[in-house]
mmCIF file of C-alpha atoms in Angstrom:
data_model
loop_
_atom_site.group_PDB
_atom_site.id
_atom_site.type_symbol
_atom_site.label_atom_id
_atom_site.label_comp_id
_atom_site.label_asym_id
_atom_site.label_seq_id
_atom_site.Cartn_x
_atom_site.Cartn_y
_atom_site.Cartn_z
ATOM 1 C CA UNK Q 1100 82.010 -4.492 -127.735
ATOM 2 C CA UNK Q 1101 78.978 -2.546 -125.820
ATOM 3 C CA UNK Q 1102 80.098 -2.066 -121.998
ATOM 4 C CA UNK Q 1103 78.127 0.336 -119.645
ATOM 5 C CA UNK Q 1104 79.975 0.799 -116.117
ATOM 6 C CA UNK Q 1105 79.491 1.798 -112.722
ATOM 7 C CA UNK Q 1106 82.932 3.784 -112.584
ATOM 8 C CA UNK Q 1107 84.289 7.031 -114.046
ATOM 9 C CA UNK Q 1108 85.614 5.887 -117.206
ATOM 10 C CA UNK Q 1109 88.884 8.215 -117.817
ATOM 11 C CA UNK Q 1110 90.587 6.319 -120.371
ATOM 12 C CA UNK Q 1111 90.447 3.347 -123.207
ATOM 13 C CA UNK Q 1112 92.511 1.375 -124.836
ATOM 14 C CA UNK Q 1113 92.558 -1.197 -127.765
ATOM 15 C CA UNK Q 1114 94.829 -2.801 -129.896
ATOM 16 C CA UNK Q 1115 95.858 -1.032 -133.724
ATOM 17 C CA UNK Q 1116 92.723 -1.567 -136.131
ATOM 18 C CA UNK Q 1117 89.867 -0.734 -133.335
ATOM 19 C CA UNK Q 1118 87.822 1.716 -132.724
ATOM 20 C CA UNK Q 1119 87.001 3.163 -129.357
ATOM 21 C CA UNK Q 1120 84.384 5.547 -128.485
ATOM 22 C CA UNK Q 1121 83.528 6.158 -124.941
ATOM 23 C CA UNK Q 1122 81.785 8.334 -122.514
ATOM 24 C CA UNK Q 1123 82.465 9.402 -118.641
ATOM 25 C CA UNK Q 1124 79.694 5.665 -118.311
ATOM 26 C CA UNK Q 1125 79.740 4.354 -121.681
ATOM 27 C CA UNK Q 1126 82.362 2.446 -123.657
ATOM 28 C CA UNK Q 1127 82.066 1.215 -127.992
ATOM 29 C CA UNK Q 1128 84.723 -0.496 -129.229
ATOM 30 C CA UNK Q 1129 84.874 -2.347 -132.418
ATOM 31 C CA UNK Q 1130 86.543 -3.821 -135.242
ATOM 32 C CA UNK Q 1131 86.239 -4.628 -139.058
ATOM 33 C CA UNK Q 1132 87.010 -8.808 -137.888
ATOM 34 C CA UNK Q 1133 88.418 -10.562 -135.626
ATOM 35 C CA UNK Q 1134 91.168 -13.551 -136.277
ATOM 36 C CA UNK Q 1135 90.657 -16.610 -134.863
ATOM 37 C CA UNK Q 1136 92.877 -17.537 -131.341
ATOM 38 C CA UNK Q 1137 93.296 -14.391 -130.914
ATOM 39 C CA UNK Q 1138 92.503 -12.869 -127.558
ATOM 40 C CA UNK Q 1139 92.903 -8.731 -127.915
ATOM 41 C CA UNK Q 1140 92.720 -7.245 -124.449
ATOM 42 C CA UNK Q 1141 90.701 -3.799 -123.875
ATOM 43 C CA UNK Q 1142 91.673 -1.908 -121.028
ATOM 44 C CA UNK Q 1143 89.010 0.401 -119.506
ATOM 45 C CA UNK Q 1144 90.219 2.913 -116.815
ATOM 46 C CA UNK Q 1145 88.340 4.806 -114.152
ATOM 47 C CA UNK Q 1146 87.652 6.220 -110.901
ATOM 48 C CA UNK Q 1147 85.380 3.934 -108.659
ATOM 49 C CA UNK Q 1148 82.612 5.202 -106.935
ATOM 50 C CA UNK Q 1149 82.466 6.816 -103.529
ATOM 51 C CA UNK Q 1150 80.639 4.117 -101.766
ATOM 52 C CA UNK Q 1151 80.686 0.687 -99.673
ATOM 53 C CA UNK Q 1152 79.674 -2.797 -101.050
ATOM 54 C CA UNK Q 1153 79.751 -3.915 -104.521
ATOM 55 C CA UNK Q 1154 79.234 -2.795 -108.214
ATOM 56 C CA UNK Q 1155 78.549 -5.028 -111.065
ATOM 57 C CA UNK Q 1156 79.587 -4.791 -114.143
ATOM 58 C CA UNK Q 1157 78.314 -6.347 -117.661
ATOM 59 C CA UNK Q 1158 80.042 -6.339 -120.880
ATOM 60 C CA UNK Q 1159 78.761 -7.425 -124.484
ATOM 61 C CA UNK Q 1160 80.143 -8.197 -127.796
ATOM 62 C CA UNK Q 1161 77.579 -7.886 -131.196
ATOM 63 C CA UNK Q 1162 78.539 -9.900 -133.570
ATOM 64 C CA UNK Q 1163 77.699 -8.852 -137.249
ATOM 65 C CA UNK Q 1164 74.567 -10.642 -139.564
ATOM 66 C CA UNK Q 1165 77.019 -13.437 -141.271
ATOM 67 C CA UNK Q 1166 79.001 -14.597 -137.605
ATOM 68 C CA UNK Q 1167 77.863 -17.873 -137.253
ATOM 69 C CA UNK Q 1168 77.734 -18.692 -133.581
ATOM 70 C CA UNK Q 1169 78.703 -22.099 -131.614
ATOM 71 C CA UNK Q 1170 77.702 -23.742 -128.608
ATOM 72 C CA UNK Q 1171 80.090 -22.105 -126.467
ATOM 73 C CA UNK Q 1172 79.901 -18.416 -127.725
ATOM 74 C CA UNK Q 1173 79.840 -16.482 -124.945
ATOM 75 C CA UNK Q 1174 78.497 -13.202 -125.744
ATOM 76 C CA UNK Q 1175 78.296 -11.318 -122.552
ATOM 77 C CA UNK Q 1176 80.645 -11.328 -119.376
ATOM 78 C CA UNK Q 1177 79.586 -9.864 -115.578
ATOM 79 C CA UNK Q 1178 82.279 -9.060 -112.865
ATOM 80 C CA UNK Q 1179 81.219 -7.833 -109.445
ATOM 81 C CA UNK Q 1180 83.723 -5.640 -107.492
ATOM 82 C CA UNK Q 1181 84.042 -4.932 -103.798
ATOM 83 C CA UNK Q 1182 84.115 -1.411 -102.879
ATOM 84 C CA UNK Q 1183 86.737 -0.740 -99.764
ATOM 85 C CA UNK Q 1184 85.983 2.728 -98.284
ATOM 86 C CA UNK Q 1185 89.291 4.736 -97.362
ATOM 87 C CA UNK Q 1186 90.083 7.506 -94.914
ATOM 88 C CA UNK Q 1187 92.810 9.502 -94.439
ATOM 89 C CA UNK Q 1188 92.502 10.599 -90.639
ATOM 90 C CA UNK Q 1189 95.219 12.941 -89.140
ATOM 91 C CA UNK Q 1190 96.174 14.108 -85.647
ATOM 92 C CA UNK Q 1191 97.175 17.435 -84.366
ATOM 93 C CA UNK Q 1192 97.887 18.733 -80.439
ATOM 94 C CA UNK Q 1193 97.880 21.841 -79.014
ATOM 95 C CA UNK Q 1194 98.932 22.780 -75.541
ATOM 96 C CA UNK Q 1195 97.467 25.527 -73.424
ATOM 97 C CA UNK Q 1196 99.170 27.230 -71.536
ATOM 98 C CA UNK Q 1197 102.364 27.119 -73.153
ATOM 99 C CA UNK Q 1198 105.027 26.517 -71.663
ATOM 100 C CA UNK Q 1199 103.018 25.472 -69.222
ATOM 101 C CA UNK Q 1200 103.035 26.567 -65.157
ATOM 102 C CA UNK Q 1201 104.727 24.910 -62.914
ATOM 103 C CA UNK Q 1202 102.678 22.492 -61.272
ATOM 104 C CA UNK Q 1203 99.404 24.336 -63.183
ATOM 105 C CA UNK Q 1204 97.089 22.652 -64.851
ATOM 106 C CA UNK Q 1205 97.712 21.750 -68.945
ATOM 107 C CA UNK Q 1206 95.513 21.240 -70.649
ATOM 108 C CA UNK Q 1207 96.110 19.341 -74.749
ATOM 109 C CA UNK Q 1208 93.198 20.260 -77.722
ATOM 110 C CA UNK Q 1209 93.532 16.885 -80.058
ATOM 111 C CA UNK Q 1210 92.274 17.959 -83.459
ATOM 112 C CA UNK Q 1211 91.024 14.824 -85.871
ATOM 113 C CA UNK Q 1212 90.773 15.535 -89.549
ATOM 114 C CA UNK Q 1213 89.119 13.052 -92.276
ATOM 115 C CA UNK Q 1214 90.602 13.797 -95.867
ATOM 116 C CA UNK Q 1215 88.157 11.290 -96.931
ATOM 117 C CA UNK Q 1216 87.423 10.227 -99.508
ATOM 118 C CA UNK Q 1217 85.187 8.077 -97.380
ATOM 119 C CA UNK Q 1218 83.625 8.578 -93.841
ATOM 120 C CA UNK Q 1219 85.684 7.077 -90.895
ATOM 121 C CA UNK Q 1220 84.121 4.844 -88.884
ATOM 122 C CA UNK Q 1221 84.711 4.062 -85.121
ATOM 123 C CA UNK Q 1222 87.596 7.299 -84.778
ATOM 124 C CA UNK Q 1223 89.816 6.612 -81.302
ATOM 125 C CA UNK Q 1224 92.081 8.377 -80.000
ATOM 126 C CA UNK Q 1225 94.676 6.616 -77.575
ATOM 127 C CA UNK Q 1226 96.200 9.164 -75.178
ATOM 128 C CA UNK Q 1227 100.197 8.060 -73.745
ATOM 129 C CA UNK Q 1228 101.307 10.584 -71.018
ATOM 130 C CA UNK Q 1229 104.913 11.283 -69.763
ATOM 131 C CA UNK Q 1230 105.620 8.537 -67.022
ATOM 132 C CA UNK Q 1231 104.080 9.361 -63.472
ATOM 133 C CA UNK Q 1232 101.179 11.558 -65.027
ATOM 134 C CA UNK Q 1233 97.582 11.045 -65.127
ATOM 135 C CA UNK Q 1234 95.216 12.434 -68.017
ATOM 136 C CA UNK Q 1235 91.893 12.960 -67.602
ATOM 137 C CA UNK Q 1236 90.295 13.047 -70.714
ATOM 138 C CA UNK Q 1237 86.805 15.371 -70.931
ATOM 139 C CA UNK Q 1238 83.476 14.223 -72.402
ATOM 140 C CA UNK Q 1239 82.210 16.403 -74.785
ATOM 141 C CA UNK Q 1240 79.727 16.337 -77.872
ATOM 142 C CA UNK Q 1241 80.017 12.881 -79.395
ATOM 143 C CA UNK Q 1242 83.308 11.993 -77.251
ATOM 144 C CA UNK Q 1243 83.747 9.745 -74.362
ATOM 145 C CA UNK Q 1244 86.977 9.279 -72.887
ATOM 146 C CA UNK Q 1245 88.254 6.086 -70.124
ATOM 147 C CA UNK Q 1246 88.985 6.685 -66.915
ATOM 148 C CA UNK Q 1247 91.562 8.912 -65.949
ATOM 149 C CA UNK Q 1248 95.103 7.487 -66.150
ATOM 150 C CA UNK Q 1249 98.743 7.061 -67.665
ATOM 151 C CA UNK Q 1250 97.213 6.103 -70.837
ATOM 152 C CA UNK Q 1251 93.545 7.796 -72.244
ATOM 153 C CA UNK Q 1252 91.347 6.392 -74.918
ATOM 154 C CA UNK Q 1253 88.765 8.999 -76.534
ATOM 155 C CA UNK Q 1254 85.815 7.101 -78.926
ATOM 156 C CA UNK Q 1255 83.681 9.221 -81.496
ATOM 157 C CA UNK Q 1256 80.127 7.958 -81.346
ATOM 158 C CA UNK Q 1257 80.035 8.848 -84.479
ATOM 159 C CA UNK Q 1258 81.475 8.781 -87.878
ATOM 160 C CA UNK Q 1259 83.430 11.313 -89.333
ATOM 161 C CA UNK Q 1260 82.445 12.750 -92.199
ATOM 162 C CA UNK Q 1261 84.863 13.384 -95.522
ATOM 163 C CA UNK Q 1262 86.742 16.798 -95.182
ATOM 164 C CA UNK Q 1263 85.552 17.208 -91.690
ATOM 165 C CA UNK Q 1264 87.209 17.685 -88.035
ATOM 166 C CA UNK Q 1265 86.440 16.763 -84.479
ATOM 167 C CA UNK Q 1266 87.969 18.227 -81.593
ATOM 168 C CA UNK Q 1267 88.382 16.474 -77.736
ATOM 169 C CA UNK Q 1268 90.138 17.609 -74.856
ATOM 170 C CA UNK Q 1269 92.573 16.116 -72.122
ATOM 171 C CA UNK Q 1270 93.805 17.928 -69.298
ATOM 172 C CA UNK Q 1271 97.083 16.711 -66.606
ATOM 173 C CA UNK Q 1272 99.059 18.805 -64.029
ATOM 174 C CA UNK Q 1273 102.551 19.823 -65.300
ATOM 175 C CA UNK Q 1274 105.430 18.856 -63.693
ATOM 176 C CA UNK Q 1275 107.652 21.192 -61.319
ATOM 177 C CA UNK Q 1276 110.005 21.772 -63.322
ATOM 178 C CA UNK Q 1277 111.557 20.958 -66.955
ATOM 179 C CA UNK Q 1278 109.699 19.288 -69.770
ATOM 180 C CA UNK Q 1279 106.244 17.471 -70.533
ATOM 181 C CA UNK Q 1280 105.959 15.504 -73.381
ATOM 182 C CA UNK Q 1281 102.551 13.435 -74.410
ATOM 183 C CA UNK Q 1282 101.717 11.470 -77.475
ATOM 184 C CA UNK Q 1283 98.616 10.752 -78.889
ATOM 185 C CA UNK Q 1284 97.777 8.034 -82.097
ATOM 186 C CA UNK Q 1285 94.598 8.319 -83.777
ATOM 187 C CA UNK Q 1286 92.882 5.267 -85.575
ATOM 188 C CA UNK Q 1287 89.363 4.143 -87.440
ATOM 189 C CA UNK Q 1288 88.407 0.637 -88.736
ATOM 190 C CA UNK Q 1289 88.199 2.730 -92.198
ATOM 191 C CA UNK Q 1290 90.979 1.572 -94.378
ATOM 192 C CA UNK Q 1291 93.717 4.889 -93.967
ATOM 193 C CA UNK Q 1292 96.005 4.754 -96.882
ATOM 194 C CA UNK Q 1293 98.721 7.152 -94.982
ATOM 195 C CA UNK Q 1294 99.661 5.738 -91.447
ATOM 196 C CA UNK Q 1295 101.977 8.645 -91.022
ATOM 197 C CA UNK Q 1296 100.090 10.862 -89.883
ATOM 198 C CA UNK Q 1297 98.052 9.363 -87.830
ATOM 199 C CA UNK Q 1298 100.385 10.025 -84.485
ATOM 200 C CA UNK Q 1299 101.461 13.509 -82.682
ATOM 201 C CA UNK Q 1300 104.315 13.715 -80.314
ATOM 202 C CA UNK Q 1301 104.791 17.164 -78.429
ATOM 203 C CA UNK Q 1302 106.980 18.286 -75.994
ATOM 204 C CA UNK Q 1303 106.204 21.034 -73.898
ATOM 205 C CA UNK Q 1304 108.068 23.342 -71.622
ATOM 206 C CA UNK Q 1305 107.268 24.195 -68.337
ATOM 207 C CA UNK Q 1306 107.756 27.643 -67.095
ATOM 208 C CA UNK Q 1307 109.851 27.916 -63.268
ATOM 209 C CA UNK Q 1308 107.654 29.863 -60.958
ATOM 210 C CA UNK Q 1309 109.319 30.390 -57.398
ATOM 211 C CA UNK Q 1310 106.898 32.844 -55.112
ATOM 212 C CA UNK Q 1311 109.295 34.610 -53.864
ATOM 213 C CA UNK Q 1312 108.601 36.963 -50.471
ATOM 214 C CA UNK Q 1313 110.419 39.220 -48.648
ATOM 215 C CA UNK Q 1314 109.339 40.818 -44.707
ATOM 216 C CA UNK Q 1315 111.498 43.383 -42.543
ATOM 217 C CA UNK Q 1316 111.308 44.064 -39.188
ATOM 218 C CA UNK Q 1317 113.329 46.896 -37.091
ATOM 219 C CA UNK Q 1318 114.772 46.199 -33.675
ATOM 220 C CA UNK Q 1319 114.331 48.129 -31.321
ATOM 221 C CA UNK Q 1320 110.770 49.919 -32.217
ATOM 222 C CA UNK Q 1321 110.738 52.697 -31.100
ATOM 223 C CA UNK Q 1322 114.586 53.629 -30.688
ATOM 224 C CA UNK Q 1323 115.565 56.049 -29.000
ATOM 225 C CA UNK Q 1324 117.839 58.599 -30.895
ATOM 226 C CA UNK Q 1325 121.808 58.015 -30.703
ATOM 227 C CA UNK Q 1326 120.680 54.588 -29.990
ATOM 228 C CA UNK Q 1327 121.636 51.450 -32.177
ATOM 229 C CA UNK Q 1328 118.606 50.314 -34.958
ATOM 230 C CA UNK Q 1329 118.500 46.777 -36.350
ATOM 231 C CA UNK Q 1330 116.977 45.757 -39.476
ATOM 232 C CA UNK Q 1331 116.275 41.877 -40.176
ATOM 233 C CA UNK Q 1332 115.625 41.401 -44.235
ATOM 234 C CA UNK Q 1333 113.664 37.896 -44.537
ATOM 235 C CA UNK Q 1334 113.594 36.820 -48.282
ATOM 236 C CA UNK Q 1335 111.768 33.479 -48.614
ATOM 237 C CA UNK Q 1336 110.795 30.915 -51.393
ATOM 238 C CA UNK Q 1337 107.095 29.398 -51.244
ATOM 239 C CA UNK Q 1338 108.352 27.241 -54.530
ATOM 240 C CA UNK Q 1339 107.368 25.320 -56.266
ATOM 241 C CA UNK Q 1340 110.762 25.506 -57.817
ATOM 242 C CA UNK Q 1341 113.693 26.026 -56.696
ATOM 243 C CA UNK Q 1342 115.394 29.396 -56.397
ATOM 244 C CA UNK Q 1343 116.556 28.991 -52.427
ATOM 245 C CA UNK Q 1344 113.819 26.815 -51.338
ATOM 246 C CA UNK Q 1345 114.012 27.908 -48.069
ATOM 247 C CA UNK Q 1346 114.503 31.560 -45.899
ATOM 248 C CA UNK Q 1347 117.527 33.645 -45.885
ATOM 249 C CA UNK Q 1348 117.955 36.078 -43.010
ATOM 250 C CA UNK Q 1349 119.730 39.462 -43.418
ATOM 251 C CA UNK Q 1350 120.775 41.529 -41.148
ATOM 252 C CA UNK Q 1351 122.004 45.051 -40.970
ATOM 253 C CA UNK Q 1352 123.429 46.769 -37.575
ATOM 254 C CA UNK Q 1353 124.308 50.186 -37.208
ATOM 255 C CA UNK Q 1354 127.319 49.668 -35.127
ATOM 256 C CA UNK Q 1355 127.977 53.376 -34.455
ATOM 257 C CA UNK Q 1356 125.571 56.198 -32.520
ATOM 258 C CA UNK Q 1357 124.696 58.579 -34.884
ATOM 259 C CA UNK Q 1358 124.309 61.958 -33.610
ATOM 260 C CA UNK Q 1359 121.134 63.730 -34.310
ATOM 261 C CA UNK Q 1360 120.965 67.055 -32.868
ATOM 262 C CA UNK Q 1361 117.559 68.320 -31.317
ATOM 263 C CA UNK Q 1362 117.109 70.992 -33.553
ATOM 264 C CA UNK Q 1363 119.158 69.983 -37.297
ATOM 265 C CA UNK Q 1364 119.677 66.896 -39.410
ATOM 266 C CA UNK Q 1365 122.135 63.786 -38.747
ATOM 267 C CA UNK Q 1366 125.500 64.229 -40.016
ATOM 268 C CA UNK Q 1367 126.701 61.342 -43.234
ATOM 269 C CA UNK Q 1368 127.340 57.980 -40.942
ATOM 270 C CA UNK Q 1369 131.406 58.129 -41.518
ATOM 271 C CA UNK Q 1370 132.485 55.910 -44.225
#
C-alpha cells in the first residue's frame, strides 16, 4: 500500500505482520499476504494544511507477480476533504482615563487578536454601553464604526491576519458620579474554536470632582479703628458632584471695640 498525502503525516499504524515506512508526505505499508475477507484497517495521522478548499487524496495497493486479479479489484481509492479555516479571535478593553472624570470624556482602546491558525474574515466588534449612554465609535485605518448610540458596531475592511492585532477606539462621557461599565463581543465568519474569549466586560470608576470656591468680603471697608469689622466667608460648590451643591455663608463679627492706641499695638481681644 503506496499513499502520497496532502497532510503532515505524524503517525502510522497497521495491524501485527505489516510493515510501515513513512515520511512527513509519504506512507509504505506492506505485507507478506493477505487472507481472504479480511479487511485490515491502516490508520494514517496528520496535521492538515493551513489553507481553504479541498485536498485530494489517492491511495494504491501493488499487488505481487502471481495475484491474480478479478473484475472488481479495485486497486486505487481517492477521498477529497474540505478544508474549514479556524480563528481564534480575542477581545481586550482599556479605559483612559481611569477612573474616569466626572462627567469627562472616556474614552475605551478595543484590542482584537487572531491566534490563527487561519486569517479571520469579516472581524466586528459590537459595542453595548451602560444604559442612558451614547458611544461614538472613531474611524480609523481599516475601521468603520455605526452611528453613534447605546449600542456601536466597528467592521474591519479587512482580514486579520494569523498572530496579528487591530486596534479601534470608542469614546462616551462618564457619568457624574459612581460606576461605568461597557461590554464589547468580538466576532468573524471564520470558524473560532474558543467562544470564550471573544467578549470583555469592564467596569470603570469614576472619580468625584466638586469645584469647590471660596470669596471673602469685609464690612465695613475702610473701618474706622475701635469700630466693629465683619467678615462674610462664601464657600461654594460649582459640582458636578455633590459635596454641598450649593453656597454656605459664614460670618464672623467682632462684637467688642478693640482698642488700638495711636502710637502701640492692640491688646489680645479678651477671651
Amino acid at each position: 500500500v503506496t499513499d502520497t498525502v496532502p497532510i503532515t503525516v505524524t503517525g502510522v499504524s497497521a495491524p501485527s505482520g505489516w510493515t510501515v515506512e513513512y515520511t512527513s508526505n509519504t506512507i509504505t505499508c506492506s505485507t507478506p499476504s493477505l487472507l481472504p475477507y479480511t479487511w485490515p484497517d491502516i490508520i494514517v495521522t496528520g496535521i492538515a494544511p493551513m489553507i481553504s478548499g479541498t485536498i485530494t487524496n489517492t491511495v494504491w495497493i501493488t499487488p505481487t507477480g502471481s495475484t491474480v486479479l478479478t473484475a472488481t479489484s479495485r486497486l486505487s481509492d481517492t477521498e477529497v476533504t474540505l478544508i474549514t479555516p479556524l480563528a481564534d479571535v480575542w477581545i481586550a478593553k482599556e479605559p483612559t482615563p481611569n477612573p474616569a472624570e466626572s462627567e469627562g470624556v472616556l474614552t475605551y482602546t478595543l484590542t482584537v487578536t487572531n491566534d490563527g491558525p487561519s486569517d479571520a474574515e469579516n472581524v466586528s466588534i459590537v459595542e453595548v454601553l451602560q444604559p442612558g449612554f451614547v458611544g461614538y465609535g472613531i474611524d480609523a485605518g481599516d475601521w468603520t464604526c455605526s452611528a453613534p448610540a447605546n449600542t456601536v458596531t466597528c467592521t474591519l475592511a479587512t482580514s486579520l491576519t494569523a498572530g496579528l492585532s487591530s486596534t479601534v477606539q470608542l469614546t462616551t462621557t462618564a457619568p457624574v458620579s459612581g460606576t461605568q461599565w461597557n461590554m464589547a463581543t468580538v466576532s468573524s465568519t471564520t470558524y473560532d474554536p474558543d467562544l470564550e474569549n471573544n467578549t470583555v466586560f469592564i467596569v470603570t470608576a469614576v472619580r468625584p470632582t466638586a469645584d469647590l470656591q471660596v470669596a471673602k468680603s469685609d464690612t465695613p471697608d475702610p473701618v474706622f479703628a475701635g469700630d466693629v469689622l465683619t467678615y462674610t466667608v462664601v464657600v461654594s460648590n460649582a459640582g458636578p458632584t455633590s459635596a454641598g451643591a450649593g453656597d454656605t455663608t459664614l460670618q464672623a463679627t467682632n462684637s467688642r471695640r478693640i482698642r488700638i492706641p495711636w502710637g502701640g499695638r492692640a491688646s489680645r481681644y479678651p477671651s
